[in-house]
Short mmCIF file of C-alpha atoms in Angstrom, two decimals:
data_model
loop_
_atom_site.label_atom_id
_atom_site.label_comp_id
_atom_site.label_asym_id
_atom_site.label_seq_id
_atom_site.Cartn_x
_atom_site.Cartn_y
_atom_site.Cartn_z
CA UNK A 1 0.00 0.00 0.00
CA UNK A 2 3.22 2.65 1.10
CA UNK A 3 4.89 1.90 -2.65
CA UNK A 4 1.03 2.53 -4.32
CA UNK A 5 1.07 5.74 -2.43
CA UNK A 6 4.38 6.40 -3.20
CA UNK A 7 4.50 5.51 -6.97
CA UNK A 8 1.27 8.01 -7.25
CA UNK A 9 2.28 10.46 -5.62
CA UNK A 10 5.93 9.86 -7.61
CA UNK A 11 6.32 13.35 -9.48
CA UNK A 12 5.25 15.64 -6.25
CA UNK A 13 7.96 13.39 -4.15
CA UNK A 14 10.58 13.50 -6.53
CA UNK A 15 10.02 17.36 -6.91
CA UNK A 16 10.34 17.40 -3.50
CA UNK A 17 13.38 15.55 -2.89
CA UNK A 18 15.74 16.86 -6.12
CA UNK A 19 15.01 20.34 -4.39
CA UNK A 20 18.12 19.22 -2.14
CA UNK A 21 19.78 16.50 -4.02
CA UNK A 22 23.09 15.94 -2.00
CA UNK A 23 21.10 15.56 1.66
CA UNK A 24 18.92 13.52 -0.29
CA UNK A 25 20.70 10.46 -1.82
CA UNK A 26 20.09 7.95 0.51
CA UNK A 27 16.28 8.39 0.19
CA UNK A 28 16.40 8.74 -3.55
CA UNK A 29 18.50 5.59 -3.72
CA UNK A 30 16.21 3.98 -1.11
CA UNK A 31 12.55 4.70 -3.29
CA UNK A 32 14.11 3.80 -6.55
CA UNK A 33 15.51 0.14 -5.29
CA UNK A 34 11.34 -0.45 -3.80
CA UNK A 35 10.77 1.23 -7.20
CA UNK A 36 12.40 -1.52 -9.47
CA UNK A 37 8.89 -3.22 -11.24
CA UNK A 38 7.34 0.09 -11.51
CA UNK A 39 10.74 1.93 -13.20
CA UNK A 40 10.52 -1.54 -15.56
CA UNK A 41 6.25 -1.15 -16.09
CA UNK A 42 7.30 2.80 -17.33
CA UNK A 43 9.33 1.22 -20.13
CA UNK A 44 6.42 -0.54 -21.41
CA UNK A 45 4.79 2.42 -22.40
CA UNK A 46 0.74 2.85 -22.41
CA UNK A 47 -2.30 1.22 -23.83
CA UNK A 48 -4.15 5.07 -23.46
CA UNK A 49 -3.46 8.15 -24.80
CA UNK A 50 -4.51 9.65 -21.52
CA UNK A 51 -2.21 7.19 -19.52
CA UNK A 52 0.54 7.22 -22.67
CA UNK A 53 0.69 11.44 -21.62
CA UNK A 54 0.80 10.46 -17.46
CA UNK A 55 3.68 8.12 -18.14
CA UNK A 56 5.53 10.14 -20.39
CA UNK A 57 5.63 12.90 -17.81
CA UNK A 58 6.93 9.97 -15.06
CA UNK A 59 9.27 9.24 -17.90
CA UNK A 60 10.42 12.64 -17.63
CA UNK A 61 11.06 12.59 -14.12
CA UNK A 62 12.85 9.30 -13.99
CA UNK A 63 15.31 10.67 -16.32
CA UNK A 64 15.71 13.92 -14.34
CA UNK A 65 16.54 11.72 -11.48
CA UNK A 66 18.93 9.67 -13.33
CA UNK A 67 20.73 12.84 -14.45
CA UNK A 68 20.78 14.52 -11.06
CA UNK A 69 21.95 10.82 -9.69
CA UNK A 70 25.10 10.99 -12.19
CA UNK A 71 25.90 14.48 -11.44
CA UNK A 72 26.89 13.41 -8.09
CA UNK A 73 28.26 10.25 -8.88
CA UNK A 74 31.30 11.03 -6.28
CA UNK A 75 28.91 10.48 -3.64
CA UNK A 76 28.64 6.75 -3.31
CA UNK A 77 25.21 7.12 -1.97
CA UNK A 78 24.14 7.98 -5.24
CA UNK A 79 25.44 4.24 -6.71
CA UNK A 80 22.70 2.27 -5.68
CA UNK A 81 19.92 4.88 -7.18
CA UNK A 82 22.09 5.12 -10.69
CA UNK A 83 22.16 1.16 -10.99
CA UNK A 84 18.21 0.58 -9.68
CA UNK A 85 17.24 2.76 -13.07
CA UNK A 86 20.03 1.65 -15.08
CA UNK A 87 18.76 -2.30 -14.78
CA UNK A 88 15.35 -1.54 -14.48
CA UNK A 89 14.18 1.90 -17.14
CA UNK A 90 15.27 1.02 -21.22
CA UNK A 91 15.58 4.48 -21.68
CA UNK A 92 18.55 4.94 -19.27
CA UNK A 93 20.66 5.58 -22.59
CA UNK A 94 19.27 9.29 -22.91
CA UNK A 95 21.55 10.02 -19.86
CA UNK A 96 25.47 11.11 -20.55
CA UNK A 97 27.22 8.62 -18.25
CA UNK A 98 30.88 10.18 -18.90
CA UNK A 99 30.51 11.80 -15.36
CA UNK A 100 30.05 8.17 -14.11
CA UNK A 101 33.38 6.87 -15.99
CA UNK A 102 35.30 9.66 -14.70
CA UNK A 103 35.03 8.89 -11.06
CA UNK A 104 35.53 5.67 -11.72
CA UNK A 105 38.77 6.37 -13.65
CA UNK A 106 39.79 8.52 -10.67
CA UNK A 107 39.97 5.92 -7.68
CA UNK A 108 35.88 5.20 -6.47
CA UNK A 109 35.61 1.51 -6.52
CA UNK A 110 32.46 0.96 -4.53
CA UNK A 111 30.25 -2.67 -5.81
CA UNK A 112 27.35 -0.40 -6.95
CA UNK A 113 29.73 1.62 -9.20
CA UNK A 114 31.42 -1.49 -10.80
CA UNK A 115 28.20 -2.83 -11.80
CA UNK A 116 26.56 0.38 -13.07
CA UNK A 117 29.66 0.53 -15.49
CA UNK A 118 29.47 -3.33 -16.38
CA UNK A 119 25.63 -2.40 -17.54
CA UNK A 120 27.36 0.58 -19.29
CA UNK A 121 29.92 -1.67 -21.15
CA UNK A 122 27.43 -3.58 -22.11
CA UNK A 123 24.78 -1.45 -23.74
CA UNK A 124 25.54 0.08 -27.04
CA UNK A 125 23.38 3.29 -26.42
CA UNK A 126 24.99 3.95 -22.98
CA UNK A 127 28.71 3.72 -24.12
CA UNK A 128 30.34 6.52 -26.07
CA UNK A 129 33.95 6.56 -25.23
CA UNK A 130 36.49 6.88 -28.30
CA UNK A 131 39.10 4.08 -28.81
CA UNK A 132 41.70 5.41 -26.75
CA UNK A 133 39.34 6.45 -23.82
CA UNK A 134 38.08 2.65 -23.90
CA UNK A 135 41.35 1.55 -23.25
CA UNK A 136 42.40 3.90 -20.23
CA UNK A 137 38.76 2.28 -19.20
CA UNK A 138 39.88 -1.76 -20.27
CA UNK A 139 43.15 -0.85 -18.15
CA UNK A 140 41.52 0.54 -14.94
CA UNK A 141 39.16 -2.51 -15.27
CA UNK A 142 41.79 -5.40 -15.63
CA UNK A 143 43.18 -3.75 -12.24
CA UNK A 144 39.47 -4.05 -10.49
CA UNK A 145 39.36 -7.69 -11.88
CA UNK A 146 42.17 -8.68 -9.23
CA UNK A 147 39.78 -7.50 -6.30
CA UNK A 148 39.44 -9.34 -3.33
CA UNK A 149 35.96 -8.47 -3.23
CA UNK A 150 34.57 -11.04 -5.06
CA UNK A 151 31.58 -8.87 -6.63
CA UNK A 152 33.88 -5.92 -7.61
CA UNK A 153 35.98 -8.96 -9.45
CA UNK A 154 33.52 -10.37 -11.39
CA UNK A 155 31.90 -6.97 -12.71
CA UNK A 156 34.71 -5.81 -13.68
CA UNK A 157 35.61 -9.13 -15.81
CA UNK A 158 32.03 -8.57 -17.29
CA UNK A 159 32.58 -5.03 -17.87
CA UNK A 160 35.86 -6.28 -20.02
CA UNK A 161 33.42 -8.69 -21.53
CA UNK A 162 31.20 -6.31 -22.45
CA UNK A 163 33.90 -4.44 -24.07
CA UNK A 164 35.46 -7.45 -25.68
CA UNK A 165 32.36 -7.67 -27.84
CA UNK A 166 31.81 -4.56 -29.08
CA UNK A 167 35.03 -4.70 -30.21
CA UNK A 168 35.44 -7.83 -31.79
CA UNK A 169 38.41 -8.81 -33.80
CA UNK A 170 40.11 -6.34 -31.60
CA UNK A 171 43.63 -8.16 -30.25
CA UNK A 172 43.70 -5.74 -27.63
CA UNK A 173 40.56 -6.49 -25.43
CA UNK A 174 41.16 -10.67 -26.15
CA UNK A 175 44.21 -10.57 -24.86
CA UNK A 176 43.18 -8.22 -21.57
CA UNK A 177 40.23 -10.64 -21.28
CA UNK A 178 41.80 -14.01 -21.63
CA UNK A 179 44.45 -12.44 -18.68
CA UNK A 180 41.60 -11.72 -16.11
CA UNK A 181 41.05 -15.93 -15.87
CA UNK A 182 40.73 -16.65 -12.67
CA UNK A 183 39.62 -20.25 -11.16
CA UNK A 184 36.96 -18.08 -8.53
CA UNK A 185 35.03 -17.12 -11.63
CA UNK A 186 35.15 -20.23 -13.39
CA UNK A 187 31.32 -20.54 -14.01
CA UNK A 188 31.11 -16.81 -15.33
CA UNK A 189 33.58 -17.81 -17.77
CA UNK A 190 32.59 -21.51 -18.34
CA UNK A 191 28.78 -20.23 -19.02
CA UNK A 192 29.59 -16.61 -20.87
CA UNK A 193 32.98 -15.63 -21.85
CA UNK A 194 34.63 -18.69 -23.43
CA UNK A 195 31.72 -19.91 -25.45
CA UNK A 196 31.56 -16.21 -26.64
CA UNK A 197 35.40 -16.31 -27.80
CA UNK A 198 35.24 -19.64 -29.12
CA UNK A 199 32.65 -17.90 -31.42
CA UNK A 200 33.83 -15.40 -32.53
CA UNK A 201 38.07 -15.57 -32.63
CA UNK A 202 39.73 -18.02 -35.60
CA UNK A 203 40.08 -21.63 -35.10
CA UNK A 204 43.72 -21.42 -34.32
CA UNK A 205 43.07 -19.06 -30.74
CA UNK A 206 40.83 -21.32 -30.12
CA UNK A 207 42.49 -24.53 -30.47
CA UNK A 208 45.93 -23.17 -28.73
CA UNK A 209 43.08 -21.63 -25.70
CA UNK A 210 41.17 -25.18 -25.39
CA UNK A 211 44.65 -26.65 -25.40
CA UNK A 212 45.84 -24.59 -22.26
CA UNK A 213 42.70 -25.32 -20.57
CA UNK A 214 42.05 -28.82 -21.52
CA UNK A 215 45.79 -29.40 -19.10
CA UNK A 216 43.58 -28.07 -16.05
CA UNK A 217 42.05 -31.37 -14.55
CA UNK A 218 39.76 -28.76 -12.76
CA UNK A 219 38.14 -26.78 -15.88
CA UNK A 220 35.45 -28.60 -17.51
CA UNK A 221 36.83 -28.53 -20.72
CA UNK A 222 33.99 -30.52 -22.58
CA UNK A 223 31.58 -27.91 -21.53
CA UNK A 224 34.00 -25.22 -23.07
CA UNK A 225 35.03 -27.22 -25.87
CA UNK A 226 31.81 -28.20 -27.21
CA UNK A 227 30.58 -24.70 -28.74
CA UNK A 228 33.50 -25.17 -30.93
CA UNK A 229 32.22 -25.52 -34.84
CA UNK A 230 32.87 -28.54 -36.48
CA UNK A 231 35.14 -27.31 -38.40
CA UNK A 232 37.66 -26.16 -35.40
CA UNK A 233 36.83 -29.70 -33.93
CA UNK A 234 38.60 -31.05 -37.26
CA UNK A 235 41.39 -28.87 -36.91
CA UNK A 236 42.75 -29.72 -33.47
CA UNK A 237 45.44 -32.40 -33.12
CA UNK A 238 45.41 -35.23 -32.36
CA UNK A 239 46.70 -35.26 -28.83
CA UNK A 240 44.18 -33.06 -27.80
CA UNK A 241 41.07 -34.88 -28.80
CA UNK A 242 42.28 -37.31 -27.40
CA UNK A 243 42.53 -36.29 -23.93
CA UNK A 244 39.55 -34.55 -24.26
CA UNK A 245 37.67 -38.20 -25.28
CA UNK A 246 39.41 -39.64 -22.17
CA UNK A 247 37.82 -36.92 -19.99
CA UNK A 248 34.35 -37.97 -21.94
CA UNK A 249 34.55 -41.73 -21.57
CA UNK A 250 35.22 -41.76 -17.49
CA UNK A 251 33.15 -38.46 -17.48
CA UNK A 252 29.85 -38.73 -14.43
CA UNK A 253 29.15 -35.36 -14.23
CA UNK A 254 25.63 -34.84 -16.52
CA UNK A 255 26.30 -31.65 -17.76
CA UNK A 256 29.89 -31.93 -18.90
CA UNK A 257 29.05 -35.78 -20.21
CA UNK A 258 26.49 -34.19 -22.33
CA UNK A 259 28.58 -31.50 -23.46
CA UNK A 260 30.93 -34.13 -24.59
CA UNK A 261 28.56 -36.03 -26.38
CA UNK A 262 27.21 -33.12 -28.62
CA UNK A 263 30.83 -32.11 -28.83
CA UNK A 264 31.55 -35.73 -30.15
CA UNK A 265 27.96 -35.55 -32.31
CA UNK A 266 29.59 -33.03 -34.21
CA UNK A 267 32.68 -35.17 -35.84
CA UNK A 268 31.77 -38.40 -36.48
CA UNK A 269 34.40 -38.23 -38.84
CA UNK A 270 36.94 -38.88 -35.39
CA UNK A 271 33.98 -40.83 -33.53
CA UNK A 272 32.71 -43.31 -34.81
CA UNK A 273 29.22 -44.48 -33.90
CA UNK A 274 29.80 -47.73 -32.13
CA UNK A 275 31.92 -45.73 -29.96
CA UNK A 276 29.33 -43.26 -29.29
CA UNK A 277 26.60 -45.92 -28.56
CA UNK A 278 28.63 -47.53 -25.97
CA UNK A 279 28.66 -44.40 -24.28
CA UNK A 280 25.60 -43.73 -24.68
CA UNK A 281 24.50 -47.24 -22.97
CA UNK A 282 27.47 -46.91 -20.42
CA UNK A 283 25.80 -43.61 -18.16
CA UNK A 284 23.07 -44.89 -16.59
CA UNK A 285 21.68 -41.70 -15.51
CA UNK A 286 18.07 -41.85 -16.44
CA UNK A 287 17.47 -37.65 -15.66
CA UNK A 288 19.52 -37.39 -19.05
CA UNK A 289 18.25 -40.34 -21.73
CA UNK A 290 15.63 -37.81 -23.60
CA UNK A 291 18.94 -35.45 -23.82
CA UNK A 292 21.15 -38.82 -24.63
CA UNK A 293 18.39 -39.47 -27.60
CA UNK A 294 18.39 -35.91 -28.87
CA UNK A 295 22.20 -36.13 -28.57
CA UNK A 296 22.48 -39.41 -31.10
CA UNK A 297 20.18 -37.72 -33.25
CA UNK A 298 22.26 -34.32 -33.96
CA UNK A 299 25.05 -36.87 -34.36
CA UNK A 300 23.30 -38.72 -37.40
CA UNK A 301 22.28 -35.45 -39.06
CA UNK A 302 26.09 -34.43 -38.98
CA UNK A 303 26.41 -37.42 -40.55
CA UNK A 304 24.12 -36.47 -43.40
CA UNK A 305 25.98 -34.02 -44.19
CA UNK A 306 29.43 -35.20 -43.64
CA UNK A 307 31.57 -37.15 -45.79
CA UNK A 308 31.66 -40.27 -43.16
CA UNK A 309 28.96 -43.11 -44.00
CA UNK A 310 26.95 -45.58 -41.36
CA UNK A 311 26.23 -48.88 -42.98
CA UNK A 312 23.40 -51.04 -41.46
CA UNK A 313 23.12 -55.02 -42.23
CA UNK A 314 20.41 -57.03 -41.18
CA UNK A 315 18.68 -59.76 -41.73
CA UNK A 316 15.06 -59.44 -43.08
CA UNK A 317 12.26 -62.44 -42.83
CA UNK A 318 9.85 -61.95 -45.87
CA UNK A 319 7.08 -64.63 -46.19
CA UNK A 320 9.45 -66.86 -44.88
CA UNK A 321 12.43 -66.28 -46.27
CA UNK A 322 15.59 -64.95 -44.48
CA UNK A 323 17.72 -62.91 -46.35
CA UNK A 324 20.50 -60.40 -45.57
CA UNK A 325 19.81 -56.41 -46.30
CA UNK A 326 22.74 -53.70 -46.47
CA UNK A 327 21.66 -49.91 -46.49
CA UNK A 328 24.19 -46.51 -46.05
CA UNK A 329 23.38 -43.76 -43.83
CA UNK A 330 25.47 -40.48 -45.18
CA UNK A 331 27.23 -39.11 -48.22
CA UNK A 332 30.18 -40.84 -47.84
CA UNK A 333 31.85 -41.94 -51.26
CA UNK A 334 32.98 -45.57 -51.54
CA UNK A 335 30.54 -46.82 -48.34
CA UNK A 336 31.47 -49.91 -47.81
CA UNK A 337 35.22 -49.35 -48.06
CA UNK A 338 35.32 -46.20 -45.63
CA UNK A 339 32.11 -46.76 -44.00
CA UNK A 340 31.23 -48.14 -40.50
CA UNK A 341 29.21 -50.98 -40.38
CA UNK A 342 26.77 -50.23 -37.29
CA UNK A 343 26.45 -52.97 -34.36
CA UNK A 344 23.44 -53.29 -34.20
CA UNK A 345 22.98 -55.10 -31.11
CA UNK A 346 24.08 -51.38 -29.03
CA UNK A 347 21.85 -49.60 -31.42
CA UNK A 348 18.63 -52.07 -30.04
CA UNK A 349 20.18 -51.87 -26.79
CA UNK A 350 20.04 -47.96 -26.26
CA UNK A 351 16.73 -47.70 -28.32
CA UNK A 352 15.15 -50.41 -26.18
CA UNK A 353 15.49 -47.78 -23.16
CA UNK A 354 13.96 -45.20 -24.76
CA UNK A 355 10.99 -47.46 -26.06
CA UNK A 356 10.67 -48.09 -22.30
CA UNK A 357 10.98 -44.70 -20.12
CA UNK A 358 8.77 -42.07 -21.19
CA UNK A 359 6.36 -40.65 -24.24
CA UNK A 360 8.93 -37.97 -24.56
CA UNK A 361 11.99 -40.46 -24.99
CA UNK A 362 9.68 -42.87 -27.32
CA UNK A 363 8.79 -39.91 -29.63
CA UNK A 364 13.03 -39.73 -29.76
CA UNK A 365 13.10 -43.80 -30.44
CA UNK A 366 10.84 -43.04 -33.42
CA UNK A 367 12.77 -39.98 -34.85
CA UNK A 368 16.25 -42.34 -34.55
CA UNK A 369 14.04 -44.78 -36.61
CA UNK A 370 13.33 -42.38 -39.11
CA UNK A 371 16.63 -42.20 -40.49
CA UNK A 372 17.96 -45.88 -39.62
CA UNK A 373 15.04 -47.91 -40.55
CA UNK A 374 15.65 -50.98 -38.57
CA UNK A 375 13.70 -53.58 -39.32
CA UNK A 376 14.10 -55.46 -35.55
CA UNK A 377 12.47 -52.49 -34.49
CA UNK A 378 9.36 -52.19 -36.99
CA UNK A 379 6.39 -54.52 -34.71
CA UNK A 380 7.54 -52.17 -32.06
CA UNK A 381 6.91 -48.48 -34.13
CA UNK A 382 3.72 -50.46 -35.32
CA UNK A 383 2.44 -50.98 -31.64
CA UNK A 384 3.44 -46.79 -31.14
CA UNK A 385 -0.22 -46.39 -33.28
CA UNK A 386 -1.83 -46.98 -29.97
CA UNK A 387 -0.40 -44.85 -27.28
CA UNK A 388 -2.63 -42.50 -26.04
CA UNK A 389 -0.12 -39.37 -26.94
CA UNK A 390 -0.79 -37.93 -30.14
CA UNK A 391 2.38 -36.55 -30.72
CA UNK A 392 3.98 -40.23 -30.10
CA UNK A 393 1.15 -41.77 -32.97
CA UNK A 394 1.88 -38.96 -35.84
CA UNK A 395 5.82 -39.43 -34.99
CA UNK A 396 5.32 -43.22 -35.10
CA UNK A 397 3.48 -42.75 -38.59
CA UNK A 398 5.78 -40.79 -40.05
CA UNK A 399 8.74 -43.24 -39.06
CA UNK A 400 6.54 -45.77 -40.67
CA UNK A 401 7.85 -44.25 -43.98
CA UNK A 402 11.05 -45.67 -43.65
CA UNK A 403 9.56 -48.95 -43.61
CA UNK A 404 8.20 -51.28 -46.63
CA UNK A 405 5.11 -52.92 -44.85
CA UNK A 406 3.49 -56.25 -45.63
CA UNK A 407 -0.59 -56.53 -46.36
CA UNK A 408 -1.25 -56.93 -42.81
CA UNK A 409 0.58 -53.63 -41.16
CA UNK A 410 -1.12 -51.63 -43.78
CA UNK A 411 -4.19 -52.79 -42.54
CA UNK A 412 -2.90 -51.42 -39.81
CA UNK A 413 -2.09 -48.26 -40.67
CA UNK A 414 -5.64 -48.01 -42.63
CA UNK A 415 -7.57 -48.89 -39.37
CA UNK A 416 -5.78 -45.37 -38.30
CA UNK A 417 -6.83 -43.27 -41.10
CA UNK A 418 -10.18 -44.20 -40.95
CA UNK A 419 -10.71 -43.43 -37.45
CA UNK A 420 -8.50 -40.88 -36.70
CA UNK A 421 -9.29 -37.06 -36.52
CA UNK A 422 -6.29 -36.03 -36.44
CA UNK A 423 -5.48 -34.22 -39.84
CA UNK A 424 -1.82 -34.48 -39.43
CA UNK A 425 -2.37 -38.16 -38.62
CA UNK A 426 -4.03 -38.63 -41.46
CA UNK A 427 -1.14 -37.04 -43.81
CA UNK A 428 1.62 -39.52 -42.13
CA UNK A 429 -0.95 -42.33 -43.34
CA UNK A 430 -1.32 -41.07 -46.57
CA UNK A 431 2.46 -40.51 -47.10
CA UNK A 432 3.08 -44.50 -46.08
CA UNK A 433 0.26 -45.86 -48.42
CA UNK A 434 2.05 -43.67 -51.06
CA UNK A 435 5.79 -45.25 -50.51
CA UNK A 436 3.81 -48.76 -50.22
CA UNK A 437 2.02 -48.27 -53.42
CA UNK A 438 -1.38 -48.74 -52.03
CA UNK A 439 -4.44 -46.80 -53.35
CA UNK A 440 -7.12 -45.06 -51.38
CA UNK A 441 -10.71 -44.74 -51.97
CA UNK A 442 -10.41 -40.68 -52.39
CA UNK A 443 -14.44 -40.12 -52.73
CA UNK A 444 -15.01 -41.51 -48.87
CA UNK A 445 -11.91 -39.61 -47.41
CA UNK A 446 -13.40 -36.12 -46.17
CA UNK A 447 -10.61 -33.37 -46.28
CA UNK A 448 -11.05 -30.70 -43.30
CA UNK A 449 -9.99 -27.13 -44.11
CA UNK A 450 -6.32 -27.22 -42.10
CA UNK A 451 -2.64 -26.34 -42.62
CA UNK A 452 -2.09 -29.91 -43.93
CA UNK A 453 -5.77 -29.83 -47.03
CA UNK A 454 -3.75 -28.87 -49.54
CA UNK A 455 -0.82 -31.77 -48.99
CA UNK A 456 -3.86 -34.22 -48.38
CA UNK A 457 -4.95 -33.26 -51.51
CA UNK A 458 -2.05 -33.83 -53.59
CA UNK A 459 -0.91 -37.04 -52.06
CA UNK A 460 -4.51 -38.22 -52.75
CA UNK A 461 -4.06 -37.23 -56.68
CA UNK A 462 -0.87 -39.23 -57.09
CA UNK A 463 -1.13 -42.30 -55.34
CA UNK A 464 -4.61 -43.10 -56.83
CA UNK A 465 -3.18 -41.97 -60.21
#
């Protein structure tokens, strides 16, 4: 009820108070942090022209604050007011914020004051410093970075960030910001600052950096390592990969096994897929087998695109008769020379726990399907068509394309277009008639104005055609 009063009555107690600024910091500072949703609501704007004119004058006044705030910036009492607006009101940018740099530059080194410059750094609007101005700035920073307070040391290495990239491809601020490493902040740069470099520098930096930090049993180097492109991946020698797979096969930690995994999803060029199954069926962790699933599915569309090859055999029963069947996953030229022939056996094995554990893990099992096709596997996708979860029946249909079926499972699948009302359903049935080369009865098949009509419609034309 006090803040209602106080956020009405905002303009006549701001008037009130910038009267006598300097006596009146604390307070100001004080109202603005109670102030924080309100100062966030005014950047919003308003739905009413009569409200839209009220707000712009509050607008008006927060910005007067903010200005009278900066021009005593060498009070420290004024810090806490500066930063409340400066996180909280868009339009902070109108404000000059030179006066704030100065003091900074000339010895004030309170926690408020380091973050109000970090939020500076790393706004474009607020930050209008020429080149060598930013670097006087970058130096005084890199000093703050060695604080023993721990929050003055971490804003100032996100200040550096901040500066880092806005001026990218800059030597300068790399250097100053690879320096400022320390193992206290490892999570602000484990999370932020070297996925951001690994980015943005050339593949060499970042091979030589991982390299460094890959020697440092402590640093989770698979977590770092793994926003690397592909490309980078390919570059780095052999020694290294090779410690960092060692780190991923005896790895227990989810995150960083995870990271290693899409790391290794990325190359199968240097990881080969029975490898990557084993791992995959080694951590037992059930929390991460939807991310595990999602994980060998990146790693098969890198393979579709890479010029490594998968090669599945199996053995097929058809009325009967057993024979052996041989199909290539990827663009690899010569397949069965430089391909890898899939076990099989791990393959069932991992997709046998996702079959098992959830409707969000068995939607996964059918999307692995969809690109490998196995035919141990089919009675299984088939028995899919009844779960209860939509999303789990159209995903089961629309592995079902992968599959040739025999009379009987396209009875099946007809029992489902008939009865479904689903129209997305119904276009996954269509599709598998079509690769099966069965015909519909078009004139009793009632088409419902949706996204999907006009597909319907053409896959009706052509396979009764």
């Amino acid at each position: 009820m006090e803040n209602e009063n106080m956020h009405r009555d905002w303009i006549s107690i701001f008037n009130r108070l910038l009267k006598k600024p300097k006596s009146n910091l604390k307070e100001i500072s004080r109202i603005l942090g109670r102030s924080q949703k309100f100062l966030s609501i005014l950047s919003t704007g308003g739905a009413s022209t009569a409200y839209a004119s009220y707000a712009d004058s509050l607008r008006e006044s927060v910005e007067r604050i903010l200005s009278t705030l900066i021009l005593y910036t060498e009070d420290t009492d004024s810090h806490p007011g500066i930063f409340f607006i400066v996180c909280n009101y868009k339009d902070a940018h109108k404000c000059d914020f030179h006066p704030v740099i100065k003091v900074f530059l000339e010895g004030t080194k309170s926690v408020y004051l380091l973050k109000i410059i970090e939020k500076v750094c790393s706004n474009v609007h607020m930050f209008r410093l020429k080149k060598e101005e930013e670097i006087v700035l970058l130096s005084e920073l890199v000093k703050c970075s060695a604080s023993v307070d721990h929050l003055i040391g971490e804003s100032a290495i996100r200040s550096i960030f901040g500066l880092y990239k806005r001026e990218r491809g800059d030597a300068v601020f790399l250097a100053e910001l690879t320096k400022t490493f320390q193992m206290r902040y490892l999570d602000l740069f484990v999370s932020k600052i070297f996925p951001e470099i690994i980015g943005n520098e050339d593949t060499q930096f970042v091979i030589s950096m991982i390299q460094v930090l890959s020697e440092i049993k402590e640093i989770p180097i698979l977590i770092i390592a793994h926003s690397a492109s592909r490309e980078c991946l390919l570059s780095c020698p052999s020694g290294l990969l090779d410690r960092m797979w060692a780190r991923l096969e005896n790895e227990r930690l989810p995150q960083e096994y995870l990271s290693g995994m899409k790391m290794a999803a990325k190359v199968p060029d240097l990881f080969d897929i029975n490898r990557f199954l084993r791992l995959l069926v080694k951590y037992t962790g059930m929390n991460v087998l939807y991310d595990q699933g999602e994980v060998l599915i990146q790693y098969i569309n890198t393979v579709l695109i890479s010029p490594v090859s998968i090669i599945i055999k199996e053995k097929k029963c058809t009325n009967g008769i057993i024979e052996q069947t041989e199909k290539t996953i990827g663009n690899g030229v010569d397949a069965p020379i430089n391909g890898v022939y899939l076990n099989t056996e791990i393959m069932v094995e991992f997709l046998e726990k996702l079959y098992r554990h959830s409707d969000g893990t068995r939607i996964e099992y059918c999307r692995i399907l969809f690109y490998t096709g196995l035919e141990s596997q089919k009675a299984c996708v088939l028995l899919l068509l009844k779960n209860k979860n939509i999303r789990v029946k159209w995903n089961a249909l629309r592995t079902l394309t992968a599959y040739a079926l025999d009379a009987s499972e396209i009875e099946i699948v007809l029992d489902v277009l008939k009865t479904t009302e689903n129209e997305k359903m119904k276009l996954w049935c269509l599709k598998i008639l079509e690769c099966n080369h069965r015909k519909v009865d078009a004139s009793a098949f009632v088409v419902k104005d949706t996204q999907y009509k006009s597909e319907i419609e053409e896959i009706l034309k052509r396979i009764n055609n």
